[in-house]
Amino acid sequence: AATWKTGTGAEAGVAVVPRGGQPPKTWHCPRDIRMLNPAITAPAAIVLKGGEVTTLRYQVVAFDGAVPVALLNELVAKQTAK
């Protein structure tokens, strides 16, 4: 999850929740340009096989205030169980 202060000083943020069955990855979410990029920036090589479809699925959660840790953990548990 990433958070920032809005123009009024309020805290807001965004989190990316991965779905199960996908290769391990991290997310490109630079705070300075407020961009969320669903590119694979994996911690190790990912081999893509010719002729096969690779689908990345994720859920984006936007929130006001502090990071809703319990909610995000619940969503991760539900998504990775699929």
Tab-separated table of N, CA, C and O in Angstrom:
chain	number	residue	atom	x	y	z
A	1	ALA	N	0.845	-1.181	0.000
A	1	ALA	CA	0.000	0.000	0.000
A	1	ALA	C	0.887	1.238	0.000
A	1	ALA	O	1.977	1.235	0.565
A	2	ALA	N	0.407	2.267	-0.633
A	2	ALA	CA	1.112	3.544	-0.655
A	2	ALA	C	0.144	4.627	-0.186
A	2	ALA	O	-1.034	4.609	-0.551
A	3	THR	N	0.622	5.528	0.631
A	3	THR	CA	-0.206	6.640	1.101
A	3	THR	C	0.484	7.963	0.796
A	3	THR	O	1.686	8.012	0.555
A	4	TRP	N	-0.305	9.031	0.807
A	4	TRP	CA	0.224	10.373	0.607
A	4	TRP	C	-0.739	11.364	1.228
A	4	TRP	O	-1.863	11.026	1.571
A	5	LYS	N	-0.287	12.591	1.353
A	5	LYS	CA	-1.131	13.675	1.854
A	5	LYS	C	-1.760	14.386	0.664
A	5	LYS	O	-1.088	14.693	-0.320
A	6	THR	N	-3.050	14.654	0.765
A	6	THR	CA	-3.744	15.383	-0.297
A	6	THR	C	-3.440	16.870	-0.154
A	6	THR	O	-2.788	17.291	0.806
A	7	GLY	N	-3.942	17.664	-1.068
A	7	GLY	CA	-3.746	19.114	-1.016
A	7	GLY	C	-4.312	19.753	0.239
A	7	GLY	O	-3.861	20.819	0.660
A	8	THR	N	-5.300	19.103	0.844
A	8	THR	CA	-5.902	19.632	2.067
A	8	THR	C	-5.228	19.091	3.326
A	8	THR	O	-5.629	19.415	4.431
A	9	GLY	N	-4.220	18.210	3.136
A	9	GLY	CA	-3.522	17.634	4.277
A	9	GLY	C	-4.096	16.310	4.754
A	9	GLY	O	-3.558	15.688	5.662
A	10	ALA	N	-5.192	15.876	4.144
A	10	ALA	CA	-5.776	14.589	4.517
A	10	ALA	C	-4.914	13.455	3.952
A	10	ALA	O	-4.227	13.620	2.950
A	11	GLU	N	-4.971	12.306	4.588
A	11	GLU	CA	-4.214	11.150	4.115
A	11	GLU	C	-5.099	10.279	3.223
A	11	GLU	O	-6.279	10.089	3.499
A	12	ALA	N	-4.532	9.786	2.141
A	12	ALA	CA	-5.242	8.892	1.225
A	12	ALA	C	-4.240	7.877	0.703
A	12	ALA	O	-3.031	8.053	0.851
A	13	GLY	N	-4.740	6.824	0.092
A	13	GLY	CA	-3.808	5.830	-0.413
A	13	GLY	C	-4.435	4.850	-1.368
A	13	GLY	O	-5.628	4.908	-1.672
A	14	VAL	N	-3.596	3.936	-1.823
A	14	VAL	CA	-4.007	2.913	-2.764
A	14	VAL	C	-3.200	1.649	-2.472
A	14	VAL	O	-2.069	1.719	-2.008
A	15	ALA	N	-3.819	0.506	-2.716
A	15	ALA	CA	-3.140	-0.781	-2.548
A	15	ALA	C	-3.513	-1.682	-3.710
A	15	ALA	O	-4.608	-1.573	-4.264
A	16	VAL	N	-2.599	-2.565	-4.065
A	16	VAL	CA	-2.843	-3.551	-5.113
A	16	VAL	C	-2.909	-4.916	-4.455
A	16	VAL	O	-2.000	-5.310	-3.731
A	17	VAL	N	-4.011	-5.634	-4.688
A	17	VAL	CA	-4.209	-6.958	-4.113
A	17	VAL	C	-4.114	-7.977	-5.251
A	17	VAL	O	-4.928	-7.950	-6.170
A	18	PRO	N	-3.114	-8.867	-5.226
A	18	PRO	CA	-2.958	-9.842	-6.305
A	18	PRO	C	-3.957	-10.980	-6.189
A	18	PRO	O	-4.456	-11.268	-5.109
A	19	ARG	N	-4.250	-11.590	-7.311
A	19	ARG	CA	-5.054	-12.814	-7.312
A	19	ARG	C	-4.121	-14.001	-7.319
A	19	ARG	O	-2.961	-13.894	-7.702
A	20	GLY	N	-4.630	-15.153	-6.919
A	20	GLY	CA	-3.818	-16.366	-6.875
A	20	GLY	C	-3.454	-16.879	-8.258
A	20	GLY	O	-4.024	-16.445	-9.266
A	21	GLY	N	-2.500	-17.793	-8.304
A	21	GLY	CA	-2.122	-18.434	-9.552
A	21	GLY	C	-1.276	-17.589	-10.475
A	21	GLY	O	-1.210	-17.852	-11.668
A	22	GLN	N	-0.623	-16.576	-9.961
A	22	GLN	CA	0.203	-15.706	-10.776
A	22	GLN	C	1.654	-15.806	-10.329
A	22	GLN	O	1.933	-16.192	-9.211
A	23	PRO	N	2.577	-15.418	-11.207
A	23	PRO	CA	3.982	-15.437	-10.794
A	23	PRO	C	4.232	-14.387	-9.712
A	23	PRO	O	3.518	-13.378	-9.651
A	24	PRO	N	5.234	-14.595	-8.861
A	24	PRO	CA	5.569	-13.581	-7.859
A	24	PRO	C	5.951	-12.277	-8.555
A	24	PRO	O	6.580	-12.297	-9.615
A	25	LYS	N	5.580	-11.157	-7.979
A	25	LYS	CA	5.889	-9.860	-8.593
A	25	LYS	C	5.809	-8.767	-7.542
A	25	LYS	O	5.275	-8.945	-6.467
A	26	THR	N	6.355	-7.636	-7.890
A	26	THR	CA	6.172	-6.430	-7.097
A	26	THR	C	5.417	-5.454	-7.996
A	26	THR	O	5.180	-5.733	-9.166
A	27	TRP	N	5.042	-4.309	-7.477
A	27	TRP	CA	4.253	-3.363	-8.265
A	27	TRP	C	4.979	-2.042	-8.366
A	27	TRP	O	5.560	-1.559	-7.408
A	28	HIS	N	4.932	-1.454	-9.541
A	28	HIS	CA	5.550	-0.161	-9.805
A	28	HIS	C	4.531	0.914	-9.420
A	28	HIS	O	3.533	1.091	-10.098
A	29	CYS	N	4.761	1.573	-8.316
A	29	CYS	CA	3.797	2.556	-7.804
A	29	CYS	C	4.551	3.777	-7.266
A	29	CYS	O	4.575	4.031	-6.066
A	30	PRO	N	5.210	4.545	-8.164
A	30	PRO	CA	5.991	5.685	-7.695
A	30	PRO	C	5.106	6.776	-7.093
A	30	PRO	O	4.143	7.218	-7.712
A	31	ARG	N	5.435	7.172	-5.889
A	31	ARG	CA	4.639	8.182	-5.181
A	31	ARG	C	4.677	9.547	-5.856
A	31	ARG	O	3.704	10.288	-5.813
A	32	ASP	N	5.803	9.902	-6.476
A	32	ASP	CA	5.938	11.248	-7.017
A	32	ASP	C	5.070	11.518	-8.234
A	32	ASP	O	4.774	12.664	-8.535
A	33	ILE	N	4.627	10.464	-8.946
A	33	ILE	CA	3.759	10.705	-10.104
A	33	ILE	C	2.380	10.070	-9.954
A	33	ILE	O	1.571	10.116	-10.854
A	34	ARG	N	2.116	9.481	-8.793
A	34	ARG	CA	0.792	8.905	-8.484
A	34	ARG	C	0.307	7.981	-9.585
A	34	ARG	O	-0.776	8.104	-10.117
A	35	MET	N	1.151	7.031	-9.956
A	35	MET	CA	0.821	6.110	-11.026
A	35	MET	C	0.852	4.677	-10.493
A	35	MET	O	1.690	4.333	-9.681
A	36	LEU	N	-0.064	3.878	-10.969
A	36	LEU	CA	-0.112	2.461	-10.629
A	36	LEU	C	0.092	1.689	-11.919
A	36	LEU	O	-0.665	1.845	-12.860
A	37	ASN	N	1.123	0.873	-11.984
A	37	ASN	CA	1.464	0.192	-13.217
A	37	ASN	C	1.434	-1.316	-13.005
A	37	ASN	O	2.239	-1.847	-12.255
A	38	PRO	N	0.540	-2.031	-13.691
A	38	PRO	CA	0.447	-3.482	-13.506
A	38	PRO	C	1.471	-4.273	-14.316
A	38	PRO	O	1.180	-5.313	-14.849
A	39	ALA	N	2.674	-3.767	-14.426
A	39	ALA	CA	3.732	-4.480	-15.136
A	39	ALA	C	4.373	-5.508	-14.213
A	39	ALA	O	4.407	-5.322	-13.007
A	40	ILE	N	4.873	-6.574	-14.800
A	40	ILE	CA	5.609	-7.545	-13.992
A	40	ILE	C	6.988	-6.950	-13.712
A	40	ILE	O	7.773	-6.729	-14.620
A	41	THR	N	7.264	-6.645	-12.477
A	41	THR	CA	8.612	-6.274	-12.043
A	41	THR	C	8.966	-7.320	-11.007
A	41	THR	O	8.846	-7.117	-9.815
A	42	ALA	N	9.320	-8.489	-11.505
A	42	ALA	CA	9.468	-9.681	-10.674
A	42	ALA	C	10.822	-9.739	-9.978
A	42	ALA	O	11.808	-9.205	-10.475
A	43	PRO	N	10.846	-10.412	-8.833
A	43	PRO	CA	12.104	-10.581	-8.111
A	43	PRO	C	13.027	-11.616	-8.772
A	43	PRO	O	14.181	-11.722	-8.413
A	44	ALA	N	12.515	-12.364	-9.746
A	44	ALA	CA	13.308	-13.363	-10.462
A	44	ALA	C	12.765	-13.486	-11.883
A	44	ALA	O	11.695	-12.950	-12.186
A	45	ALA	N	13.498	-14.175	-12.736
A	45	ALA	CA	13.077	-14.348	-14.134
A	45	ALA	C	11.734	-15.074	-14.220
A	45	ALA	O	11.472	-16.004	-13.465
A	46	ILE	N	10.899	-14.618	-15.145
A	46	ILE	CA	9.626	-15.274	-15.439
A	46	ILE	C	9.687	-15.696	-16.902
A	46	ILE	O	9.919	-14.868	-17.778
A	47	VAL	N	9.512	-16.980	-17.153
A	47	VAL	CA	9.590	-17.497	-18.514
A	47	VAL	C	8.186	-17.526	-19.105
A	47	VAL	O	7.286	-18.168	-18.561
A	48	LEU	N	8.011	-16.799	-20.206
A	48	LEU	CA	6.736	-16.789	-20.914
A	48	LEU	C	6.860	-17.736	-22.099
A	48	LEU	O	7.799	-17.633	-22.891
A	49	LYS	N	5.926	-18.658	-22.216
A	49	LYS	CA	5.975	-19.655	-23.282
A	49	LYS	C	5.216	-19.151	-24.504
A	49	LYS	O	4.099	-18.639	-24.382
A	50	GLY	N	5.839	-19.297	-25.666
A	50	GLY	CA	5.214	-18.875	-26.909
A	50	GLY	C	3.881	-19.562	-27.130
A	50	GLY	O	3.748	-20.757	-26.871
A	51	GLY	N	2.880	-18.801	-27.577
A	51	GLY	CA	1.573	-19.362	-27.861
A	51	GLY	C	0.660	-19.483	-26.656
A	51	GLY	O	-0.502	-19.842	-26.799
A	52	GLU	N	1.172	-19.218	-25.462
A	52	GLU	CA	0.349	-19.277	-24.255
A	52	GLU	C	0.002	-17.868	-23.791
A	52	GLU	O	0.796	-16.947	-23.914
A	53	VAL	N	-1.179	-17.716	-23.261
A	53	VAL	CA	-1.645	-16.424	-22.764
A	53	VAL	C	-1.188	-16.242	-21.325
A	53	VAL	O	-1.294	-17.158	-20.510
A	54	THR	N	-0.659	-15.070	-21.022
A	54	THR	CA	-0.300	-14.722	-19.648
A	54	THR	C	-1.257	-13.629	-19.200
A	54	THR	O	-1.333	-12.573	-19.826
A	55	THR	N	-2.014	-13.898	-18.155
A	55	THR	CA	-2.994	-12.939	-17.658
A	55	THR	C	-2.624	-12.535	-16.237
A	55	THR	O	-2.413	-13.389	-15.388
A	56	LEU	N	-2.540	-11.242	-15.998
A	56	LEU	CA	-2.288	-10.720	-14.658
A	56	LEU	C	-3.600	-10.138	-14.139
A	56	LEU	O	-4.208	-9.297	-14.798
A	57	ARG	N	-4.019	-10.595	-12.979
A	57	ARG	CA	-5.265	-10.097	-12.386
A	57	ARG	C	-4.962	-9.563	-11.004
A	57	ARG	O	-4.201	-10.159	-10.248
A	58	TYR	N	-5.578	-8.451	-10.700
A	58	TYR	CA	-5.366	-7.815	-9.420
A	58	TYR	C	-6.559	-6.937	-9.090
A	58	TYR	O	-7.373	-6.614	-9.950
A	59	GLN	N	-6.649	-6.552	-7.859
A	59	GLN	CA	-7.711	-5.664	-7.385
A	59	GLN	C	-7.032	-4.419	-6.834
A	59	GLN	O	-6.055	-4.518	-6.095
A	60	VAL	N	-7.533	-3.253	-7.195
A	60	VAL	CA	-7.000	-1.998	-6.679
A	60	VAL	C	-7.960	-1.471	-5.624
A	60	VAL	O	-9.167	-1.405	-5.856
A	61	VAL	N	-7.410	-1.111	-4.474
A	61	VAL	CA	-8.215	-0.582	-3.369
A	61	VAL	C	-7.743	0.837	-3.077
A	61	VAL	O	-6.561	1.050	-2.779
A	62	ALA	N	-8.633	1.805	-3.210
A	62	ALA	CA	-8.333	3.197	-2.848
A	62	ALA	C	-8.980	3.472	-1.501
A	62	ALA	O	-10.074	2.992	-1.224
A	63	PHE	N	-8.305	4.237	-0.659
A	63	PHE	CA	-8.833	4.492	0.678
A	63	PHE	C	-8.460	5.880	1.183
A	63	PHE	O	-7.476	6.468	0.740
A	64	ASP	N	-9.275	6.381	2.091
A	64	ASP	CA	-9.006	7.616	2.818
A	64	ASP	C	-8.483	7.239	4.190
A	64	ASP	O	-8.918	6.241	4.770
A	65	GLY	N	-7.570	8.013	4.717
A	65	GLY	CA	-7.069	7.759	6.063
A	65	GLY	C	-5.922	6.768	6.066
A	65	GLY	O	-5.240	6.556	5.071
A	66	ALA	N	-5.744	6.145	7.220
A	66	ALA	CA	-4.645	5.194	7.398
A	66	ALA	C	-4.867	3.935	6.571
A	66	ALA	O	-5.986	3.633	6.157
A	67	VAL	N	-3.786	3.202	6.346
A	67	VAL	CA	-3.862	1.943	5.603
A	67	VAL	C	-4.778	0.970	6.352
A	67	VAL	O	-4.548	0.687	7.527
A	68	PRO	N	-5.832	0.451	5.687
A	68	PRO	CA	-6.742	-0.500	6.332
A	68	PRO	C	-6.154	-1.916	6.321
A	68	PRO	O	-6.549	-2.773	5.527
A	69	VAL	N	-5.186	-2.144	7.191
A	69	VAL	CA	-4.418	-3.392	7.181
A	69	VAL	C	-5.313	-4.626	7.284
A	69	VAL	O	-5.148	-5.584	6.525
A	70	ALA	N	-6.258	-4.632	8.210
A	70	ALA	CA	-7.121	-5.812	8.382
A	70	ALA	C	-7.921	-6.088	7.107
A	70	ALA	O	-8.030	-7.242	6.674
A	71	LEU	N	-8.472	-5.061	6.499
A	71	LEU	CA	-9.238	-5.232	5.260
A	71	LEU	C	-8.348	-5.759	4.141
A	71	LEU	O	-8.730	-6.685	3.421
A	72	LEU	N	-7.157	-5.197	3.991
A	72	LEU	CA	-6.257	-5.656	2.930
A	72	LEU	C	-5.843	-7.104	3.147
A	72	LEU	O	-5.798	-7.886	2.196
A	73	ASN	N	-5.563	-7.479	4.383
A	73	ASN	CA	-5.220	-8.879	4.663
A	73	ASN	C	-6.377	-9.810	4.325
A	73	ASN	O	-6.185	-10.903	3.792
A	74	GLU	N	-7.594	-9.386	4.620
A	74	GLU	CA	-8.784	-10.185	4.298
A	74	GLU	C	-8.938	-10.331	2.778
A	74	GLU	O	-9.213	-11.421	2.277
A	75	LEU	N	-8.743	-9.253	2.044
A	75	LEU	CA	-8.860	-9.302	0.591
A	75	LEU	C	-7.782	-10.195	-0.024
A	75	LEU	O	-8.054	-10.958	-0.951
A	76	VAL	N	-6.554	-10.103	0.490
A	76	VAL	CA	-5.478	-10.958	0.000
A	76	VAL	C	-5.835	-12.427	0.229
A	76	VAL	O	-5.665	-13.258	-0.661
A	77	ALA	N	-6.327	-12.752	1.418
A	77	ALA	CA	-6.698	-14.135	1.721
A	77	ALA	C	-7.779	-14.632	0.760
A	77	ALA	O	-7.714	-15.764	0.265
A	78	LYS	N	-8.770	-13.795	0.476
A	78	LYS	CA	-9.840	-14.195	-0.447
A	78	LYS	C	-9.335	-14.351	-1.874
A	78	LYS	O	-9.709	-15.289	-2.568
A	79	GLN	N	-8.498	-13.415	-2.327
A	79	GLN	CA	-8.018	-13.442	-3.712
A	79	GLN	C	-7.063	-14.605	-3.955
A	79	GLN	O	-7.090	-15.225	-5.007
A	80	THR	N	-6.193	-14.886	-3.006
A	80	THR	CA	-5.210	-15.955	-3.222
A	80	THR	C	-5.840	-17.334	-3.070
A	80	THR	O	-5.261	-18.327	-3.493
A	81	ALA	N	-7.036	-17.403	-2.476
A	81	ALA	CA	-7.738	-18.676	-2.353
A	81	ALA	C	-8.423	-19.063	-3.663
A	81	ALA	O	-8.855	-20.201	-3.821
A	82	LYS	N	-8.554	-18.131	-4.603
A	82	LYS	CA	-9.251	-18.400	-5.863
A	82	LYS	C	-8.413	-19.237	-6.790
A	82	LYS	O	-7.245	-19.210	-6.819
